[in-house]
Short mmCIF file of C-alpha atoms in Angstrom, two decimals:
data_model
loop_
_atom_site.label_atom_id
_atom_site.label_comp_id
_atom_site.label_asym_id
_atom_site.label_seq_id
_atom_site.Cartn_x
_atom_site.Cartn_y
_atom_site.Cartn_z
CA MET A 1 -85.88 -21.74 -100.57
CA LEU A 2 -83.16 -19.82 -102.38
CA GLU A 3 -83.61 -16.74 -100.24
CA ALA A 4 -83.57 -18.78 -97.03
CA ALA A 5 -80.51 -20.69 -98.20
CA ASP A 6 -78.69 -17.51 -99.19
CA GLU A 7 -79.42 -15.91 -95.81
CA LEU A 8 -78.26 -18.95 -93.85
CA PHE A 9 -75.15 -19.56 -95.96
CA SER A 10 -74.22 -15.89 -95.46
CA GLU A 11 -74.85 -16.03 -91.71
CA ARG A 12 -73.33 -19.42 -90.92
CA GLY A 13 -71.29 -20.49 -93.93
CA PHE A 14 -71.80 -23.63 -95.99
CA GLU A 15 -70.61 -26.23 -93.49
CA ARG A 16 -72.64 -24.94 -90.54
CA THR A 17 -75.89 -24.69 -92.50
CA THR A 18 -78.06 -27.77 -92.70
CA VAL A 19 -80.79 -28.65 -95.17
CA ARG A 20 -83.12 -28.91 -92.19
CA ASP A 21 -82.27 -25.31 -91.17
CA ILE A 22 -82.95 -24.09 -94.71
CA GLY A 23 -86.29 -25.91 -94.82
CA ALA A 24 -87.30 -24.43 -91.46
CA ARG A 25 -86.35 -20.89 -92.52
CA ALA A 26 -88.19 -21.29 -95.84
CA GLY A 27 -91.21 -22.96 -94.22
CA VAL A 28 -90.92 -26.08 -96.38
CA ASP A 29 -90.15 -29.73 -95.86
CA PRO A 30 -86.38 -30.27 -96.29
CA ALA A 31 -87.16 -33.11 -98.71
CA LEU A 32 -88.25 -30.47 -101.23
CA ILE A 33 -84.67 -29.19 -101.34
CA ALA A 34 -83.44 -32.57 -102.52
CA ARG A 35 -86.28 -32.80 -104.99
CA TYR A 36 -85.67 -29.40 -106.57
CA TYR A 37 -81.91 -28.99 -106.14
CA GLY A 38 -80.48 -32.47 -105.65
CA SER A 39 -78.12 -31.56 -102.82
CA LYS A 40 -77.11 -28.84 -100.41
CA ALA A 41 -74.10 -28.08 -102.62
CA GLU A 42 -76.27 -27.52 -105.67
CA LEU A 43 -78.65 -25.33 -103.65
CA TYR A 44 -75.64 -23.32 -102.46
CA LEU A 45 -74.53 -22.70 -106.04
CA ALA A 46 -78.07 -21.83 -107.13
CA ALA A 47 -78.26 -19.28 -104.32
CA LEU A 48 -74.96 -17.73 -105.41
CA ARG A 49 -76.03 -17.64 -109.06
CA ARG A 50 -79.42 -16.07 -108.44
CA GLY A 51 -77.83 -12.67 -108.14
CA GLY A 52 -78.25 -11.95 -104.44
CA ARG A 53 -74.64 -10.89 -104.28
CA PRO A 54 -73.34 -9.22 -107.41
CA ALA A 55 -69.93 -9.99 -108.79
CA PRO A 56 -67.34 -7.43 -107.82
CA PRO A 57 -67.57 -4.28 -109.93
CA ALA A 58 -64.95 -3.64 -112.55
CA ALA A 59 -62.21 -1.70 -110.80
CA ASP A 60 -58.55 -0.97 -111.27
CA ARG A 61 -57.65 -3.11 -108.24
CA VAL A 62 -59.42 -5.97 -106.56
CA ASP A 63 -59.88 -5.47 -102.81
CA LEU A 64 -58.15 -8.64 -101.65
CA GLU A 65 -58.94 -7.93 -98.02
CA ALA A 66 -62.67 -7.72 -98.78
CA VAL A 67 -62.53 -10.89 -100.89
CA LEU A 68 -60.66 -12.79 -98.19
CA THR A 69 -63.05 -11.53 -95.51
CA ARG A 70 -66.02 -12.80 -97.54
CA LEU A 71 -64.38 -16.18 -98.09
CA LEU A 72 -63.42 -16.53 -94.42
CA THR A 73 -66.94 -15.62 -93.34
CA ARG A 74 -68.60 -18.11 -95.66
CA GLY A 75 -66.02 -20.80 -94.97
CA PRO A 76 -65.30 -23.85 -97.12
CA SER A 77 -67.96 -24.20 -99.78
CA PRO A 78 -68.46 -26.23 -102.95
CA THR A 79 -67.00 -23.30 -104.85
CA LEU A 80 -63.77 -23.32 -102.84
CA TRP A 81 -63.49 -27.09 -102.80
CA ALA A 82 -63.73 -27.13 -106.61
CA VAL A 83 -60.24 -25.60 -106.68
CA VAL A 84 -58.55 -28.32 -104.63
CA ARG A 85 -60.57 -31.41 -105.52
CA ARG A 86 -62.92 -31.95 -108.40
CA HIS A 87 -66.55 -32.62 -107.58
CA GLU A 88 -67.67 -36.04 -108.75
CA ASP A 89 -70.61 -34.44 -110.53
CA PRO A 90 -69.15 -32.63 -113.59
CA ASP A 91 -72.12 -30.23 -113.72
CA LEU A 92 -71.52 -29.23 -110.09
CA GLN A 93 -67.80 -28.78 -110.82
CA ALA A 94 -68.55 -26.59 -113.82
CA ALA A 95 -71.08 -24.51 -111.88
CA ALA A 96 -68.69 -24.04 -108.97
CA MET A 97 -65.92 -22.90 -111.29
CA GLU A 98 -68.33 -20.56 -113.08
CA VAL A 99 -69.17 -18.87 -109.76
CA LEU A 100 -65.51 -18.69 -108.76
CA GLN A 101 -64.63 -17.23 -112.17
CA ALA A 102 -67.25 -14.50 -111.88
CA ARG A 103 -66.57 -13.63 -108.24
CA VAL A 104 -62.81 -13.94 -107.85
CA LEU A 105 -60.72 -14.92 -110.87
CA ASP A 106 -62.04 -12.24 -113.23
CA ALA A 107 -61.53 -9.44 -110.70
CA VAL A 108 -57.99 -10.54 -109.85
CA GLN A 109 -57.09 -10.97 -113.53
CA ARG A 110 -58.44 -7.47 -114.30
CA THR A 111 -56.24 -6.07 -111.55
CA ALA A 112 -53.16 -7.72 -113.04
CA GLU A 113 -54.05 -6.54 -116.54
CA VAL A 114 -54.65 -2.93 -115.46
CA ALA A 115 -51.30 -2.98 -113.66
CA GLY A 116 -49.66 -4.19 -116.90
CA LEU A 117 -48.27 -7.30 -115.24
CA GLU A 118 -47.13 -10.29 -117.25
CA LEU A 119 -49.15 -13.52 -117.10
CA PRO A 120 -52.32 -11.97 -115.63
CA ARG A 121 -54.31 -15.23 -115.75
CA LEU A 122 -51.57 -17.18 -113.98
CA ARG A 123 -51.39 -14.46 -111.32
CA ALA A 124 -55.15 -14.64 -110.89
CA GLU A 125 -55.01 -18.40 -110.43
CA LEU A 126 -52.10 -18.17 -107.97
CA VAL A 127 -53.92 -15.59 -105.86
CA THR A 128 -57.14 -17.63 -105.98
CA ALA A 129 -55.33 -20.81 -104.94
CA ALA A 130 -53.71 -18.96 -102.05
CA LEU A 131 -57.03 -17.45 -100.94
CA VAL A 132 -58.61 -20.90 -100.93
CA GLY A 133 -55.60 -22.32 -99.08
CA ILE A 134 -55.89 -19.70 -96.35
CA VAL A 135 -59.59 -20.43 -95.84
CA LEU A 136 -59.18 -24.20 -95.84
CA SER A 137 -56.10 -24.13 -93.60
CA ARG A 138 -57.82 -21.89 -91.09
CA THR A 139 -60.83 -24.20 -91.02
CA ALA A 140 -58.72 -27.37 -90.66
CA GLY A 141 -57.28 -26.06 -87.41
CA ALA A 142 -53.85 -27.64 -87.88
CA LEU A 143 -52.04 -24.28 -87.93
CA GLY A 144 -52.62 -22.93 -84.42
CA GLU A 145 -51.88 -19.24 -84.94
CA LEU A 146 -53.86 -19.07 -88.18
CA THR A 147 -56.83 -20.82 -86.58
CA ALA A 148 -56.82 -18.66 -83.44
CA ALA A 149 -56.15 -15.30 -85.11
CA ASP A 150 -58.87 -12.71 -85.48
CA GLN A 151 -60.54 -12.92 -88.89
CA ALA A 152 -59.83 -9.24 -89.63
CA VAL A 153 -56.13 -9.74 -88.92
CA VAL A 154 -55.98 -12.81 -91.16
CA ALA A 155 -57.75 -10.88 -93.94
CA ARG A 156 -55.40 -7.89 -93.61
CA LEU A 157 -52.19 -9.91 -93.52
CA GLY A 158 -53.37 -12.32 -96.21
CA ALA A 159 -54.25 -9.40 -98.50
CA GLN A 160 -50.82 -7.87 -97.95
CA LEU A 161 -49.13 -11.15 -98.80
CA LEU A 162 -51.21 -11.77 -101.91
CA GLY A 163 -50.98 -8.17 -103.03
CA SER A 164 -47.32 -8.71 -103.86
CA VAL A 165 -48.35 -11.09 -106.68
CA LEU A 166 -50.38 -8.23 -108.12
CA GLY A 167 -47.61 -5.67 -107.83
CA GLY A 168 -48.85 -4.20 -104.56
#
């Protein structure tokens, strides 16, 4: 189930993947997903945690364009939503933040630290909040140009904008 979920979440994003689709890909009854994972959101986090996609390697600079491209491709997910509204389930909230910490916050903070910038954690959180805002705003469709723009253009321009917080 985890492999099927990971494949579908990667292909379609969280919102466009259904429990029924995951069950069909895994060759199991979708009810088993609820039994073993509780919800689609918890299955999503389990798929992220299982190690299919490693956390970004330690580097001098985080590749903001690559991070933004990944986030735009996957779309709004429980991990992103955890930044703007707390999940009702505290365990799900903690798990989502753990994934976000490992995949985004740590890499951005390392970049700020290597650059010798003041307040590296605050910079990491500002960049993360902006990344999430770009993804959610694009998905909401209220900002016409942002919604219609090519994903690669959004990733490039968004990375340029956010790079200034990291001294780029």
